[in-house]
mmCIF file of C-alpha atoms in Angstrom:
data_model
loop_
_atom_site.group_PDB
_atom_site.id
_atom_site.type_symbol
_atom_site.label_atom_id
_atom_site.label_comp_id
_atom_site.label_asym_id
_atom_site.label_seq_id
_atom_site.Cartn_x
_atom_site.Cartn_y
_atom_site.Cartn_z
ATOM 1 C CA MET A 11 -32.849 15.620 -29.367
ATOM 2 C CA LEU A 12 -31.907 16.692 -25.857
ATOM 3 C CA ASP A 13 -31.470 20.337 -24.908
ATOM 4 C CA GLU A 14 -28.112 22.081 -24.882
ATOM 5 C CA PRO A 15 -26.728 22.158 -21.339
ATOM 6 C CA LYS A 16 -27.688 25.113 -19.202
ATOM 7 C CA PRO A 17 -24.891 27.166 -17.595
ATOM 8 C CA GLY A 18 -25.356 25.439 -14.229
ATOM 9 C CA ASP A 19 -25.128 21.996 -15.821
ATOM 10 C CA SER A 20 -21.437 22.170 -16.581
ATOM 11 C CA PRO A 21 -19.418 19.373 -15.055
ATOM 12 C CA SER A 22 -17.087 20.138 -12.221
ATOM 13 C CA ASP A 23 -13.519 21.057 -12.902
ATOM 14 C CA LEU A 24 -12.581 17.804 -11.227
ATOM 15 C CA SER A 25 -14.617 15.724 -13.715
ATOM 16 C CA VAL A 26 -13.038 17.549 -16.631
ATOM 17 C CA GLN A 27 -9.566 17.052 -15.205
ATOM 18 C CA ALA A 28 -10.263 13.382 -14.575
ATOM 19 C CA LEU A 29 -11.433 12.939 -18.162
ATOM 20 C CA LEU A 30 -8.316 14.581 -19.521
ATOM 21 C CA TYR A 31 -6.111 12.513 -17.215
ATOM 22 C CA ALA A 32 -7.839 9.248 -18.143
ATOM 23 C CA SER A 33 -7.407 10.053 -21.821
ATOM 24 C CA GLY A 34 -3.651 10.342 -21.275
ATOM 25 C CA GLU A 35 -3.605 13.820 -22.823
ATOM 26 C CA MET A 36 -2.768 15.795 -19.722
ATOM 27 C CA GLU A 37 0.544 17.672 -19.644
ATOM 28 C CA ALA A 38 3.186 15.855 -17.582
ATOM 29 C CA ALA A 39 3.272 18.462 -14.789
ATOM 30 C CA GLU A 40 -0.513 18.635 -14.628
ATOM 31 C CA ALA A 41 -0.769 14.839 -14.618
ATOM 32 C CA ALA A 42 1.729 14.634 -11.755
ATOM 33 C CA ALA A 43 -0.304 17.181 -9.775
ATOM 34 C CA PHE A 44 -3.517 15.289 -10.464
ATOM 35 C CA GLU A 45 -1.877 12.035 -9.409
ATOM 36 C CA GLN A 46 -0.803 13.668 -6.180
ATOM 37 C CA ARG A 47 -4.391 14.717 -5.633
ATOM 38 C CA LEU A 48 -5.526 11.147 -6.234
ATOM 39 C CA GLY A 49 -3.390 10.137 -3.288
ATOM 40 C CA GLU A 50 -5.489 12.052 -0.804
ATOM 41 C CA ASP A 51 -8.741 13.224 -2.378
ATOM 42 C CA GLN A 52 -11.514 10.633 -2.537
ATOM 43 C CA ALA A 53 -13.606 12.906 -4.790
ATOM 44 C CA ALA A 54 -10.811 12.918 -7.366
ATOM 45 C CA ARG A 55 -10.625 9.130 -7.191
ATOM 46 C CA GLU A 56 -14.358 8.822 -7.754
ATOM 47 C CA ALA A 57 -14.135 11.270 -10.659
ATOM 48 C CA LEU A 58 -11.467 9.133 -12.272
ATOM 49 C CA CYS A 59 -13.601 6.004 -11.904
ATOM 50 C CA GLN A 60 -16.468 7.817 -13.566
ATOM 51 C CA ALA A 61 -14.263 9.130 -16.369
ATOM 52 C CA VAL A 62 -13.058 5.589 -17.130
ATOM 53 C CA GLU A 63 -16.583 4.249 -17.053
ATOM 54 C CA PHE A 64 -17.897 6.998 -19.353
ATOM 55 C CA ALA A 65 -15.008 6.693 -21.744
ATOM 56 C CA THR A 66 -15.570 2.977 -22.106
ATOM 57 C CA LEU A 67 -19.245 3.440 -22.612
ATOM 58 C CA ALA A 68 -18.604 5.871 -25.440
ATOM 59 C CA SER A 69 -17.097 3.027 -27.410
ATOM 60 C CA GLY A 70 -20.141 0.886 -26.832
ATOM 61 C CA GLN A 71 -18.354 -1.479 -24.485
ATOM 62 C CA ALA A 72 -19.197 -2.537 -20.986
ATOM 63 C CA PRO A 73 -17.107 -0.826 -18.295
ATOM 64 C CA PRO A 74 -13.802 -2.611 -17.767
ATOM 65 C CA THR A 75 -13.980 -5.344 -15.149
ATOM 66 C CA PRO A 76 -11.360 -7.740 -13.862
ATOM 67 C CA ASP A 77 -11.322 -11.395 -14.828
ATOM 68 C CA PRO A 78 -13.206 -13.162 -11.980
ATOM 69 C CA ALA A 79 -10.306 -15.619 -11.684
ATOM 70 C CA TYR A 80 -8.370 -12.928 -9.842
ATOM 71 C CA ARG A 81 -10.627 -13.566 -6.813
ATOM 72 C CA ASP A 82 -9.262 -17.088 -6.456
ATOM 73 C CA ARG A 83 -5.735 -15.749 -6.647
ATOM 74 C CA VAL A 84 -6.479 -13.265 -3.852
ATOM 75 C CA ARG A 85 -8.024 -16.019 -1.718
ATOM 76 C CA ALA A 86 -5.115 -18.370 -2.314
ATOM 77 C CA THR A 87 -2.534 -15.693 -1.483
ATOM 78 C CA LEU A 88 -4.362 -14.706 1.701
ATOM 79 C CA ARG A 89 -4.627 -18.358 2.817
ATOM 80 C CA GLN A 90 -0.978 -18.986 2.045
ATOM 81 C CA ARG A 91 0.174 -15.967 4.025
ATOM 82 C CA ARG A 92 -2.112 -16.823 6.944
ATOM 83 C CA ARG A 93 -0.682 -20.348 7.070
ATOM 84 C CA HIS A 94 2.804 -18.890 6.978
ATOM 85 C CA MET A 95 1.972 -16.551 9.876
ATOM 86 C CA LYS A 96 0.471 -19.406 11.908
ATOM 87 C CA LYS A 97 3.571 -21.452 11.265
ATOM 88 C CA LEU A 98 5.738 -18.619 12.475
ATOM 89 C CA VAL A 99 3.657 -18.203 15.630
ATOM 90 C CA GLY A 100 3.707 -21.938 16.346
ATOM 91 C CA GLN A 101 7.470 -22.335 16.002
ATOM 92 C CA PRO A 102 9.747 -22.497 19.092
ATOM 93 C CA PRO A 103 11.382 -19.228 19.959
ATOM 94 C CA THR A 104 14.051 -18.353 17.497
ATOM 95 C CA PHE A 105 17.105 -16.171 17.789
ATOM 96 C CA GLY A 106 15.205 -13.056 18.873
ATOM 97 C CA PRO A 107 13.770 -14.433 22.139
ATOM 98 C CA ILE A 108 16.952 -16.424 22.844
ATOM 99 C CA ALA A 109 19.056 -13.286 22.534
ATOM 100 C CA LEU A 110 16.659 -11.504 24.863
ATOM 101 C CA TRP A 111 16.905 -14.221 27.501
ATOM 102 C CA MET A 112 20.677 -14.290 27.163
ATOM 103 C CA ALA A 113 20.872 -10.555 27.706
ATOM 104 C CA LEU A 114 18.540 -10.768 30.710
ATOM 105 C CA GLY A 115 20.636 -13.625 32.130
ATOM 106 C CA ALA A 116 23.836 -11.623 31.721
ATOM 107 C CA ILE A 117 22.293 -8.604 33.427
ATOM 108 C CA ALA A 118 21.034 -10.792 36.281
ATOM 109 C CA ALA A 119 24.492 -12.354 36.705
ATOM 110 C CA ILE A 120 26.187 -8.954 36.822
ATOM 111 C CA LEU A 121 23.667 -7.696 39.374
ATOM 112 C CA MET A 122 24.178 -10.812 41.482
ATOM 113 C CA MET A 123 27.954 -10.348 41.401
ATOM 114 C CA LEU A 124 27.624 -6.707 42.425
ATOM 115 C CA VAL A 125 25.302 -7.579 45.298
ATOM 116 C CA LEU A 126 27.604 -10.369 46.515
ATOM 117 C CA THR A 127 30.685 -8.153 46.313
ATOM 118 C CA HIS A 128 28.898 -5.432 48.219
ATOM 119 C CA MET A 129 27.696 -7.859 50.859
ATOM 120 C CA ALA A 130 31.174 -9.300 51.295
ATOM 121 C CA SER A 131 32.751 -5.879 51.803
ATOM 122 C CA MET A 132 30.011 -4.922 54.298
ATOM 123 C CA HIS A 133 30.654 -8.155 56.148
ATOM 124 C CA GLN A 134 34.378 -7.417 56.412
ATOM 125 C CA HIS A 135 33.807 -3.899 57.755
ATOM 126 C CA ASN A 136 31.097 -4.619 60.302
ATOM 127 C CA GLU A 137 31.919 -8.011 61.807
ATOM 128 C CA PRO A 138 33.901 -7.802 65.203
ATOM 129 C CA PRO A 139 37.171 -9.702 64.930
ATOM 130 C CA THR A 140 36.931 -13.089 66.626
ATOM 131 C CA HIS A 141 40.646 -13.864 66.266
ATOM 132 C CA PRO A 142 42.996 -10.950 66.833
ATOM 133 C CA ARG A 143 45.223 -10.404 63.960
ATOM 134 C CA PRO A 144 48.842 -11.229 64.540
ATOM 135 C CA THR A 145 50.500 -7.891 64.837
ATOM 136 C CA THR A 146 54.151 -7.365 64.161
ATOM 137 C CA ALA A 147 55.600 -6.091 67.383
ATOM 138 C CA PRO A 148 58.259 -3.396 67.298
ATOM 139 C CA GLN A 149 61.847 -4.544 67.357
ATOM 140 C CA SER A 150 62.470 -3.316 70.910
ATOM 141 C CA GLU A 151 59.604 -5.302 72.299
ATOM 142 C CA GLN A 152 60.916 -8.623 70.996
ATOM 143 C CA PRO A 153 61.538 -10.934 73.894
ATOM 144 C CA ALA A 154 65.157 -11.515 74.653
ATOM 145 C CA PRO A 155 66.407 -14.906 73.709
ATOM 146 C CA MET A 156 66.621 -17.403 76.456
ATOM 147 C CA PRO A 157 70.211 -18.157 77.612
ATOM 148 C CA GLU A 158 70.098 -21.787 76.496
ATOM 149 C CA ARG A 159 68.826 -20.655 73.182
ATOM 150 C CA VAL A 160 71.738 -18.227 72.947
ATOM 151 C CA ASP A 161 74.080 -21.044 73.580
ATOM 152 C CA ALA A 162 72.503 -23.171 70.992
ATOM 153 C CA HIS A 163 72.692 -20.284 68.642
ATOM 154 C CA SER A 164 76.351 -19.673 69.343
ATOM 155 C CA ARG A 165 77.115 -23.364 68.849
ATOM 156 C CA LEU A 166 75.915 -23.128 65.370
ATOM 157 C CA LEU A 167 78.260 -20.256 64.493
ATOM 158 C CA PRO A 168 81.578 -21.105 62.880
ATOM 159 C CA PRO A 169 84.710 -20.660 65.007
ATOM 160 C CA PRO A 170 86.300 -17.233 64.786
ATOM 161 C CA ILE A 171 89.124 -17.020 62.243
ATOM 162 C CA PHE A 172 90.987 -14.264 63.966
ATOM 163 C CA ALA A 173 90.988 -14.726 67.723
ATOM 164 C CA MET B 10 -24.619 -8.360 -3.229
ATOM 165 C CA SER B 11 -24.432 -8.375 0.560
ATOM 166 C CA GLU B 12 -26.395 -5.640 2.275
ATOM 167 C CA ASP B 13 -24.150 -5.697 5.310
ATOM 168 C CA SER B 14 -22.397 -2.501 6.285
ATOM 169 C CA ASP B 15 -18.639 -2.267 5.802
ATOM 170 C CA ALA B 16 -18.183 -2.627 9.562
ATOM 171 C CA LYS B 17 -20.136 -5.861 9.563
ATOM 172 C CA LEU B 18 -18.247 -7.144 6.547
ATOM 173 C CA ILE B 19 -14.937 -6.431 8.235
ATOM 174 C CA ALA B 20 -16.089 -8.215 11.402
ATOM 175 C CA ARG B 21 -17.229 -11.219 9.365
ATOM 176 C CA PHE B 22 -13.969 -11.303 7.439
ATOM 177 C CA ARG B 23 -11.919 -11.135 10.642
ATOM 178 C CA SER B 24 -13.869 -14.035 12.087
ATOM 179 C CA GLY B 25 -12.869 -16.085 9.040
ATOM 180 C CA ASP B 26 -16.166 -15.926 7.138
ATOM 181 C CA GLU B 27 -15.250 -16.613 3.491
ATOM 182 C CA SER B 28 -18.504 -15.177 2.189
ATOM 183 C CA ALA B 29 -17.523 -11.770 3.584
ATOM 184 C CA LEU B 30 -14.618 -11.773 1.161
ATOM 185 C CA ASN B 31 -16.997 -12.331 -1.749
ATOM 186 C CA ALA B 32 -19.127 -9.444 -0.544
ATOM 187 C CA ILE B 33 -16.091 -7.159 -0.362
ATOM 188 C CA PHE B 34 -15.096 -8.209 -3.880
ATOM 189 C CA ALA B 35 -18.570 -7.592 -5.214
ATOM 190 C CA ARG B 36 -18.855 -4.203 -3.558
ATOM 191 C CA TYR B 37 -15.515 -2.703 -4.502
ATOM 192 C CA GLU B 38 -13.757 -4.596 -7.271
ATOM 193 C CA VAL B 39 -15.260 -2.766 -10.252
ATOM 194 C CA GLN B 40 -14.615 0.715 -8.882
ATOM 195 C CA LEU B 41 -11.133 -0.184 -7.740
ATOM 196 C CA PHE B 42 -10.404 -1.758 -11.092
ATOM 197 C CA GLN B 43 -11.635 1.327 -12.975
ATOM 198 C CA PHE B 44 -9.535 3.524 -10.726
ATOM 199 C CA LEU B 45 -6.437 1.407 -11.348
ATOM 200 C CA PHE B 46 -7.213 1.199 -15.059
ATOM 201 C CA GLY B 47 -7.519 4.991 -15.152
ATOM 202 C CA ILE B 48 -4.006 5.350 -13.774
ATOM 203 C CA LEU B 49 -2.267 2.433 -15.470
ATOM 204 C CA ARG B 50 -4.279 2.288 -18.739
ATOM 205 C CA ASN B 51 -3.542 -1.375 -19.108
ATOM 206 C CA HIS B 52 -6.002 -4.161 -18.358
ATOM 207 C CA HIS B 53 -3.480 -6.752 -17.197
ATOM 208 C CA GLN B 54 -1.508 -4.360 -15.061
ATOM 209 C CA ALA B 55 -4.703 -3.037 -13.517
ATOM 210 C CA GLU B 56 -5.801 -6.593 -12.743
ATOM 211 C CA ASP B 57 -2.482 -7.496 -11.123
ATOM 212 C CA ALA B 58 -2.570 -4.272 -9.145
ATOM 213 C CA LEU B 59 -6.128 -5.016 -8.017
ATOM 214 C CA GLN B 60 -5.079 -8.439 -6.783
ATOM 215 C CA GLU B 61 -2.145 -7.032 -4.819
ATOM 216 C CA THR B 62 -4.288 -4.177 -3.520
ATOM 217 C CA LEU B 63 -6.884 -6.511 -2.040
ATOM 218 C CA VAL B 64 -4.310 -8.864 -0.552
ATOM 219 C CA ARG B 65 -2.433 -6.016 1.120
ATOM 220 C CA ALA B 66 -5.535 -4.153 2.229
ATOM 221 C CA LEU B 67 -7.145 -7.255 3.745
ATOM 222 C CA GLU B 68 -3.927 -8.341 5.427
ATOM 223 C CA HIS B 69 -3.628 -5.014 7.198
ATOM 224 C CA LEU B 70 -7.281 -4.593 8.010
ATOM 225 C CA ASP B 71 -6.702 -4.645 11.766
ATOM 226 C CA GLY B 72 -5.814 -0.988 12.075
ATOM 227 C CA VAL B 73 -8.569 0.207 9.758
ATOM 228 C CA ASP B 74 -11.562 2.083 11.056
ATOM 229 C CA SER B 75 -14.563 0.100 9.861
ATOM 230 C CA GLY B 76 -16.215 3.288 8.603
ATOM 231 C CA HIS B 77 -13.362 3.988 6.226
ATOM 232 C CA LEU B 78 -13.011 0.740 4.314
ATOM 233 C CA ARG B 79 -13.720 2.402 0.966
ATOM 234 C CA GLY B 80 -11.119 5.119 1.478
ATOM 235 C CA TRP B 81 -8.628 2.562 2.775
ATOM 236 C CA LEU B 82 -9.032 0.328 -0.288
ATOM 237 C CA PHE B 83 -8.589 3.276 -2.654
ATOM 238 C CA THR B 84 -5.526 4.463 -0.748
ATOM 239 C CA VAL B 85 -3.893 1.040 -0.995
ATOM 240 C CA ALA B 86 -4.869 0.878 -4.681
ATOM 241 C CA TYR B 87 -3.337 4.300 -5.294
ATOM 242 C CA HIS B 88 -0.030 3.303 -3.710
ATOM 243 C CA GLN B 89 -0.025 0.045 -5.641
ATOM 244 C CA ALA B 90 -0.647 1.869 -8.927
ATOM 245 C CA MET B 91 2.134 4.341 -8.209
ATOM 246 C CA LEU B 92 4.470 1.458 -7.396
ATOM 247 C CA VAL B 93 3.683 -0.195 -10.727
ATOM 248 C CA LYS B 94 4.168 3.109 -12.546
ATOM 249 C CA ARG B 95 7.549 3.670 -10.941
ATOM 250 C CA ARG B 96 8.652 0.138 -11.842
ATOM 251 C CA LEU B 97 7.515 0.608 -15.421
ATOM 252 C CA LYS B 98 9.223 3.955 -15.664
ATOM 253 C CA LYS B 99 12.488 2.354 -14.568
ATOM 254 C CA GLN B 100 12.023 -0.468 -17.061
ATOM 255 C CA PHE B 101 11.210 1.837 -19.927
ATOM 256 C CA ALA B 102 13.822 4.441 -19.083
ATOM 257 C CA SER B 103 16.455 2.207 -20.632
ATOM 258 C CA MET B 104 14.305 1.814 -23.705
ATOM 259 C CA ASP B 105 14.040 5.581 -24.223
ATOM 260 C CA ASP B 106 10.354 5.657 -23.625
ATOM 261 C CA GLN B 107 9.506 9.317 -23.899
ATOM 262 C CA ASP B 108 6.836 9.800 -21.286
ATOM 263 C CA GLY B 109 6.875 6.548 -19.379
ATOM 264 C CA THR B 110 3.202 5.913 -19.959
ATOM 265 C CA VAL B 111 2.080 2.475 -20.919
ATOM 266 C CA SER B 112 -0.607 1.758 -23.397
ATOM 267 C CA ASP B 113 -2.798 -1.268 -23.310
ATOM 268 C CA GLU B 114 -2.217 -4.009 -25.813
ATOM 269 C CA GLU B 115 -5.907 -3.905 -26.468
ATOM 270 C CA PRO B 116 -7.299 -0.970 -28.453
ATOM 271 C CA GLY B 117 -8.184 2.039 -26.300
ATOM 272 C CA PRO B 118 -11.836 2.150 -25.367
ATOM 273 C CA LEU B 119 -12.228 5.677 -26.652
ATOM 274 C CA PHE B 120 -10.910 4.932 -30.112
ATOM 275 C CA GLN B 121 -12.203 1.532 -31.029
ATOM 276 C CA VAL B 122 -15.665 0.247 -31.481
ATOM 277 C CA GLU B 123 -15.473 -3.484 -31.395
ATOM 278 C CA ARG B 124 -19.006 -4.592 -31.365
ATOM 279 C CA GLU B 125 -20.794 -3.511 -34.451
ATOM 280 C CA ASP B 126 -24.240 -3.961 -33.043
ATOM 281 C CA ASP B 127 -23.544 -1.862 -29.991
ATOM 282 C CA ALA B 128 -21.803 0.699 -32.140
ATOM 283 C CA ARG B 129 -24.850 1.078 -34.327
ATOM 284 C CA ARG B 130 -27.082 1.567 -31.289
ATOM 285 C CA LEU B 131 -24.621 4.048 -29.879
ATOM 286 C CA ARG B 132 -24.697 6.101 -33.078
ATOM 287 C CA GLU B 133 -28.454 6.248 -32.830
ATOM 288 C CA LEU B 134 -28.284 7.440 -29.243
ATOM 289 C CA LEU B 135 -25.628 9.958 -30.137
ATOM 290 C CA GLU B 136 -28.101 11.656 -32.454
ATOM 291 C CA GLN B 137 -30.212 12.493 -29.423
ATOM 292 C CA LEU B 138 -27.484 14.589 -27.842
ATOM 293 C CA PRO B 139 -27.126 18.352 -28.272
ATOM 294 C CA PRO B 140 -24.940 19.166 -31.319
ATOM 295 C CA GLY B 141 -22.022 20.544 -29.285
ATOM 296 C CA GLN B 142 -21.715 17.400 -27.187
ATOM 297 C CA ARG B 143 -22.383 15.109 -30.114
ATOM 298 C CA GLU B 144 -19.634 16.697 -32.190
ATOM 299 C CA VAL B 145 -16.996 16.357 -29.482
ATOM 300 C CA ILE B 146 -17.875 12.690 -28.888
ATOM 301 C CA ARG B 147 -18.003 11.962 -32.606
ATOM 302 C CA GLN B 148 -14.588 13.474 -33.277
ATOM 303 C CA ARG B 149 -13.093 11.788 -30.265
ATOM 304 C CA VAL B 150 -14.579 8.314 -30.619
ATOM 305 C CA TYR B 151 -14.963 7.916 -34.365
ATOM 306 C CA GLU B 152 -12.145 10.098 -35.632
ATOM 307 C CA GLY B 153 -9.749 9.372 -32.785
ATOM 308 C CA LYS B 154 -8.780 13.019 -32.374
ATOM 309 C CA ARG B 155 -7.076 14.353 -29.286
ATOM 310 C CA PHE B 156 -9.040 16.781 -27.124
ATOM 311 C CA ARG B 157 -6.748 19.657 -28.025
ATOM 312 C CA GLU B 158 -7.329 19.024 -31.720
ATOM 313 C CA ILE B 159 -11.083 18.881 -31.169
ATOM 314 C CA ALA B 160 -10.999 22.165 -29.261
ATOM 315 C CA GLU B 161 -9.028 23.735 -32.113
ATOM 316 C CA THR B 162 -11.394 22.388 -34.759
ATOM 317 C CA LEU B 163 -14.437 23.650 -32.891
ATOM 318 C CA GLY B 164 -12.737 26.914 -31.959
ATOM 319 C CA CYS B 165 -13.405 26.540 -28.235
ATOM 320 C CA PRO B 166 -11.210 26.282 -25.129
ATOM 321 C CA LEU B 167 -9.934 22.848 -24.182
ATOM 322 C CA ASN B 168 -11.979 22.808 -20.985
ATOM 323 C CA THR B 169 -15.170 23.510 -22.932
ATOM 324 C CA ALA B 170 -14.478 20.562 -25.219
ATOM 325 C CA LEU B 171 -13.819 18.389 -22.173
ATOM 326 C CA ALA B 172 -16.941 19.598 -20.403
ATOM 327 C CA ARG B 173 -19.042 18.839 -23.484
ATOM 328 C CA MET B 174 -17.473 15.393 -23.687
ATOM 329 C CA HIS B 175 -18.177 14.709 -20.031
ATOM 330 C CA GLU B 176 -21.764 15.896 -20.165
ATOM 331 C CA GLY B 177 -22.354 14.097 -23.441
ATOM 332 C CA LEU B 178 -21.060 10.819 -22.041
ATOM 333 C CA LYS B 179 -23.141 11.241 -18.920
ATOM 334 C CA ARG B 180 -26.281 11.686 -20.990
ATOM 335 C CA LEU B 181 -25.248 8.872 -23.261
ATOM 336 C CA ARG B 182 -24.994 6.555 -20.301
ATOM 337 C CA LEU B 183 -28.455 7.505 -19.139
ATOM 338 C CA LEU B 184 -29.856 6.882 -22.597
ATOM 339 C CA TRP B 185 -27.936 3.606 -22.852
ATOM 340 C CA GLU B 186 -29.300 2.385 -19.531
ATOM 341 C CA GLN B 187 -32.837 3.371 -20.502
ATOM 342 C CA ASN B 188 -32.356 1.598 -23.802
ATOM 343 C CA HIS B 189 -31.046 -1.570 -22.206
ATOM 344 C CA ALA B 190 -33.395 -1.623 -19.234
#
């Protein structure tokens, strides 16, 4: 028979906790805390693996292992998803890139319009006038009608009703 | 099993080497499966979770530091197990499942001894353990008692019963390996 364990031989608190957790006998709050620890503590994860392995061994069974067929399923899924990704990459640009080009085109058109408008207004302000604008002369400066024109004008008037 | 480092395995896998995948399986599947089994306590669920874990982990391998493959795989496995647990909890909530835990359809490894031959050998090995450890294992495995009941029966704290169980199983494994070597 083997010796009783010495005081220093006692398993770590983590191993004991893992054993209790794996047995499903941990209190709900404690189990939740241990599960949280499993999320970030690799030592706790390893302790759980060991607890499962030990527990299985105690029943005289080999440690639990997955059915090797799962490997083929992993391979098939990975291949399928890779093909799908390749297909996506090989396809002509879809709505995303088209929308991007449309937006860029719209921005370019607006910029072009702004530049043209600006250039046109600059052109109007800076260019010396080649043809003087017809100015409306003041009333007093209007040339007097020529006498023959006056006559012609008077001929067109109706005869006076009251002489 | 491949002797390549994790970094080399990752590089081989990225270059499309199928044998690298086998090496990754061989190196990590048992531990990951035991980890998932420990959380889910169901063989089929643990197997499904393992499959999804490896697919997800290998798909997103690009951002993983090659020195942390082990930690990365366990992290993905943890999240996968929690996802399964949450789904099951939702499913069983409507069925008034008290604690949301799921038991395996197969008998629990701690309570059932399926193979008579192995069981006989195990009993022989058990006799070589110190009485304190032997008694805890005997009550747990052969009588199917809960740890709290065992602690009460033996008049010791729960943690002492658990520590004896752990140490006893550790020694039992050593003896088993020596016996089967």
